[in-house]
Coordinates of C-alpha atoms in Angstrom, one line a residue:
Chain Z
D1 CA 115.6 82.7 63.9
T2 CA 113.4 85.1 65.8
A3 CA 112.4 83.6 69.1
V4 CA 109.0 85.3 69.5
S5 CA 107.6 86.7 66.4
Q6 CA 104.5 88.8 66.0
T7 CA 102.6 89.9 62.9
P8 CA 101.8 92.4 61.8
K9 CA 104.3 95.0 63.2
Y10 CA 101.9 97.8 62.4
L11 CA 98.1 97.8 62.0
V12 CA 95.9 100.8 61.2
T13 CA 92.2 100.2 61.2
Q14 CA 88.9 101.9 61.6
M15 CA 86.7 101.8 64.7
G16 CA 84.3 98.9 64.7
N17 CA 86.5 96.6 62.7
D18 CA 87.6 93.1 63.9
K19 CA 91.3 92.4 63.7
S20 CA 93.8 89.7 64.8
I21 CA 97.4 89.7 65.8
K22 CA 99.4 86.6 65.4
C23 CA 102.2 85.3 67.7
E24 CA 104.5 82.4 67.4
Q25 CA 107.4 81.2 69.6
N26 CA 110.1 78.7 68.7
L27 CA 111.6 78.4 72.2
G28 CA 109.6 75.4 73.3
H29 CA 108.1 77.4 76.2
D30 CA 104.9 76.2 77.7
T31 CA 103.4 79.5 78.5
M32 CA 102.5 82.5 76.3
Y33 CA 101.3 86.0 77.2
W34 CA 99.8 89.1 75.8
Y35 CA 100.7 92.5 77.2
K36 CA 99.3 95.9 76.3
Q37 CA 101.6 99.0 76.4
D38 CA 99.8 102.3 76.4
S39 CA 101.0 105.7 75.3
K40 CA 102.6 106.3 78.7
K41 CA 104.6 103.1 78.2
F42 CA 102.8 101.2 81.0
L43 CA 102.9 97.5 80.3
K44 CA 99.9 95.6 81.5
I45 CA 99.2 91.9 81.3
M46 CA 96.1 90.9 79.3
F47 CA 96.3 87.1 79.2
S48 CA 98.5 84.3 80.3
Y49 CA 98.0 80.9 78.7
N50 CA 99.5 77.5 78.8
N51 CA 98.1 74.1 77.7
K52 CA 96.4 73.8 81.1
E53 CA 95.1 77.2 81.9
L54 CA 94.0 80.5 80.5
I55 CA 94.2 83.3 83.0
I56 CA 92.5 86.5 82.0
N57 CA 93.1 89.9 83.5
E58 CA 89.6 90.9 84.6
T59 CA 90.1 94.4 83.4
V60 CA 90.4 93.3 79.8
P61 CA 87.1 93.8 77.8
N62 CA 85.6 90.7 76.4
R63 CA 86.1 92.1 72.9
F64 CA 89.6 90.7 73.3
S65 CA 90.0 87.0 73.0
P66 CA 93.1 84.8 72.8
K67 CA 93.2 81.8 70.6
S68 CA 95.8 79.1 70.8
P69 CA 95.9 76.5 68.0
D70 CA 98.9 74.8 69.6
K71 CA 101.6 75.4 72.2
A72 CA 103.7 77.5 69.9
H73 CA 101.0 80.0 68.9
L74 CA 98.8 82.5 70.8
N75 CA 96.8 84.8 68.6
L76 CA 94.9 87.8 69.8
H77 CA 91.5 88.6 68.3
I78 CA 89.9 92.0 68.9
N79 CA 86.2 92.6 68.0
S80 CA 84.6 96.0 67.5
L81 CA 87.8 98.0 67.8
E82 CA 87.6 101.3 69.8
L83 CA 89.9 104.3 69.8
G84 CA 91.1 103.4 73.2
D85 CA 92.5 100.1 71.9
S86 CA 95.3 102.0 70.2
A87 CA 98.5 100.8 71.8
V88 CA 101.5 98.5 71.3
Y89 CA 100.6 94.9 72.0
F90 CA 103.5 92.6 73.0
C91 CA 103.4 88.8 72.9
A92 CA 105.8 87.0 75.2
S93 CA 106.6 83.4 76.1
G94 CA 108.2 81.7 79.1
E95 CA 108.5 78.5 81.0
S96 CA 106.1 78.0 83.9
G97 CA 108.0 77.8 87.2
T98 CA 110.8 80.2 86.1
G99 CA 109.4 83.1 88.1
G100 CA 107.9 85.0 85.2
L101 CA 111.0 85.3 83.1
G102 CA 109.9 85.7 79.6
T103 CA 111.0 86.6 76.1
F104 CA 109.2 89.4 74.3
G105 CA 108.2 89.8 70.7
S106 CA 108.9 93.1 69.0
G107 CA 105.4 94.3 69.4
T108 CA 102.5 95.3 67.2
R109 CA 101.6 98.9 67.0
L110 CA 97.8 99.1 66.7
T111 CA 96.2 102.4 65.7
V112 CA 92.5 102.7 65.6
V113 CA 91.1 105.7 63.6
Chain F
E1 CA 95.8 94.6 94.8
D2 CA 99.3 93.8 93.7
K3 CA 101.4 96.9 92.7
V4 CA 104.9 97.8 91.6
V5 CA 106.1 101.4 91.9
Q6 CA 109.2 102.8 90.2
S7 CA 111.0 106.0 90.9
P8 CA 111.9 108.4 89.6
L9 CA 109.6 108.3 86.6
S10 CA 112.2 110.1 84.5
L11 CA 115.8 111.1 84.9
V12 CA 118.3 113.1 82.8
V13 CA 122.0 112.6 83.5
H14 CA 125.4 113.3 81.9
E15 CA 127.6 110.7 80.5
G16 CA 129.8 109.2 83.2
D17 CA 127.3 109.8 86.0
T18 CA 126.1 107.0 88.2
V19 CA 122.3 106.4 88.5
T20 CA 120.2 104.5 90.9
L21 CA 116.7 103.4 89.9
N22 CA 114.2 102.3 92.5
C23 CA 111.4 99.7 92.5
S24 CA 109.1 98.9 95.4
Y25 CA 106.5 96.2 95.2
E26 CA 103.5 94.7 97.0
V27 CA 102.8 91.3 95.5
T28 CA 100.8 88.5 97.0
N29 CA 103.0 85.4 97.3
F30 CA 106.0 87.1 95.8
R31 CA 108.5 85.0 93.9
S32 CA 110.9 87.1 91.9
L33 CA 111.7 90.7 90.8
L34 CA 112.8 91.3 87.2
W35 CA 114.4 94.3 85.5
Y36 CA 114.0 94.9 81.8
K37 CA 115.5 97.6 79.5
Q38 CA 113.2 98.9 76.7
E39 CA 114.6 100.9 73.9
K40 CA 112.6 101.2 70.7
K41 CA 111.0 97.9 70.6
A42 CA 110.6 94.9 72.9
P43 CA 111.8 94.9 76.6
T44 CA 115.0 93.0 76.9
F45 CA 115.8 91.1 80.1
L46 CA 118.5 92.4 82.5
F47 CA 118.2 90.6 85.8
M48 CA 116.0 88.3 87.8
L49 CA 116.3 88.5 91.6
T50 CA 114.8 86.0 94.0
S51 CA 116.9 86.3 97.1
S52 CA 117.6 89.2 99.4
G53 CA 121.1 90.8 99.6
I54 CA 122.7 89.0 96.6
E55 CA 123.9 91.5 94.1
K56 CA 123.6 90.6 90.4
K57 CA 126.0 92.3 88.1
S58 CA 126.4 92.6 84.4
G59 CA 129.1 95.0 83.3
R60 CA 128.2 98.5 84.5
L61 CA 124.8 97.4 85.7
S62 CA 124.0 95.8 89.0
S63 CA 120.9 95.1 91.0
I64 CA 119.9 94.0 94.5
L65 CA 116.7 92.9 96.2
D66 CA 115.5 93.5 99.7
K67 CA 112.6 91.2 100.5
K68 CA 112.1 92.6 104.0
E69 CA 111.6 96.1 102.8
L70 CA 110.1 95.0 99.5
F71 CA 112.2 97.0 97.1
S72 CA 115.0 96.6 94.6
I73 CA 117.5 99.0 93.0
L74 CA 119.2 99.0 89.7
N75 CA 122.5 100.8 89.5
I76 CA 124.2 101.9 86.4
T77 CA 127.8 103.3 86.7
A78 CA 129.7 105.4 84.2
T79 CA 126.6 105.9 82.2
Q80 CA 126.8 106.1 78.4
T81 CA 124.4 107.5 75.8
G82 CA 123.5 104.0 74.9
D83 CA 122.0 103.5 78.3
S84 CA 119.2 105.8 77.4
A85 CA 116.0 103.8 77.6
I86 CA 113.0 103.0 79.7
Y87 CA 113.9 100.6 82.6
L88 CA 111.0 98.4 83.7
C89 CA 110.7 96.6 87.0
A90 CA 108.3 93.7 87.3
A91 CA 107.3 91.4 90.1
S92 CA 106.2 87.8 89.7
P93 CA 104.1 85.7 92.1
H94 CA 104.6 82.0 92.8
S95 CA 101.4 81.2 91.1
G96 CA 103.2 81.5 87.8
Y97 CA 101.0 84.2 86.5
A98 CA 102.5 86.8 84.4
L99 CA 104.6 89.8 85.4
N100 CA 103.2 92.8 87.2
F101 CA 105.1 95.8 85.7
G102 CA 105.8 99.2 87.2
K103 CA 105.4 102.3 85.0
G104 CA 109.1 102.4 84.2
T105 CA 111.8 104.9 84.6
S106 CA 112.8 106.9 81.5
L107 CA 116.5 107.5 81.6
L108 CA 118.2 110.0 79.2
V109 CA 122.0 110.1 79.2
T110 CA 123.3 113.3 77.5
P111 CA 126.8 113.6 76.0

């Protein structure tokens, strides 16, 4: 069983579209994250969310919004996609209080054309 | 602003060489320093360090943290081609917020 699973693995879409990436974890963790990895392989936190608190990296445009239907899921919605949104998006989960240790999903490669 | 700086950014070595990767950090209310290895897909966890001077070891890999000088090193001895990857260092604050990653060191081990 995959611990943190993301779908889709690849997503190619046109500028201006709205898209979602889904993430599910079966580890029982209380916190989930979204990271963006750009073409230079720099991983940057976008959101951190547990059932108590959503923390948003202030540099993330408000076209990006996380949605969590329950503790095991954290989906990423992106409105009005732009070319610069092309990247690999990683979902991760962890347990609060463990110093940030997390398990990563295998990533979603988003290409905006 | 919190930051994590890794060096070198890239490195090419021959099989059998020993390499040392560096990571310095400035993180408010620092809690732990983590190392990950990223090959083609997701980063995979290597080490988490919270105390100074205690070496963590796993096979040919080892890592140590210096909280006074605010840095960590990752050593790989007797490198193999399978060690070729991007090695990511990340710092975590006490607040429980997510990891603050460095830009990674791209290691290539040639036969």
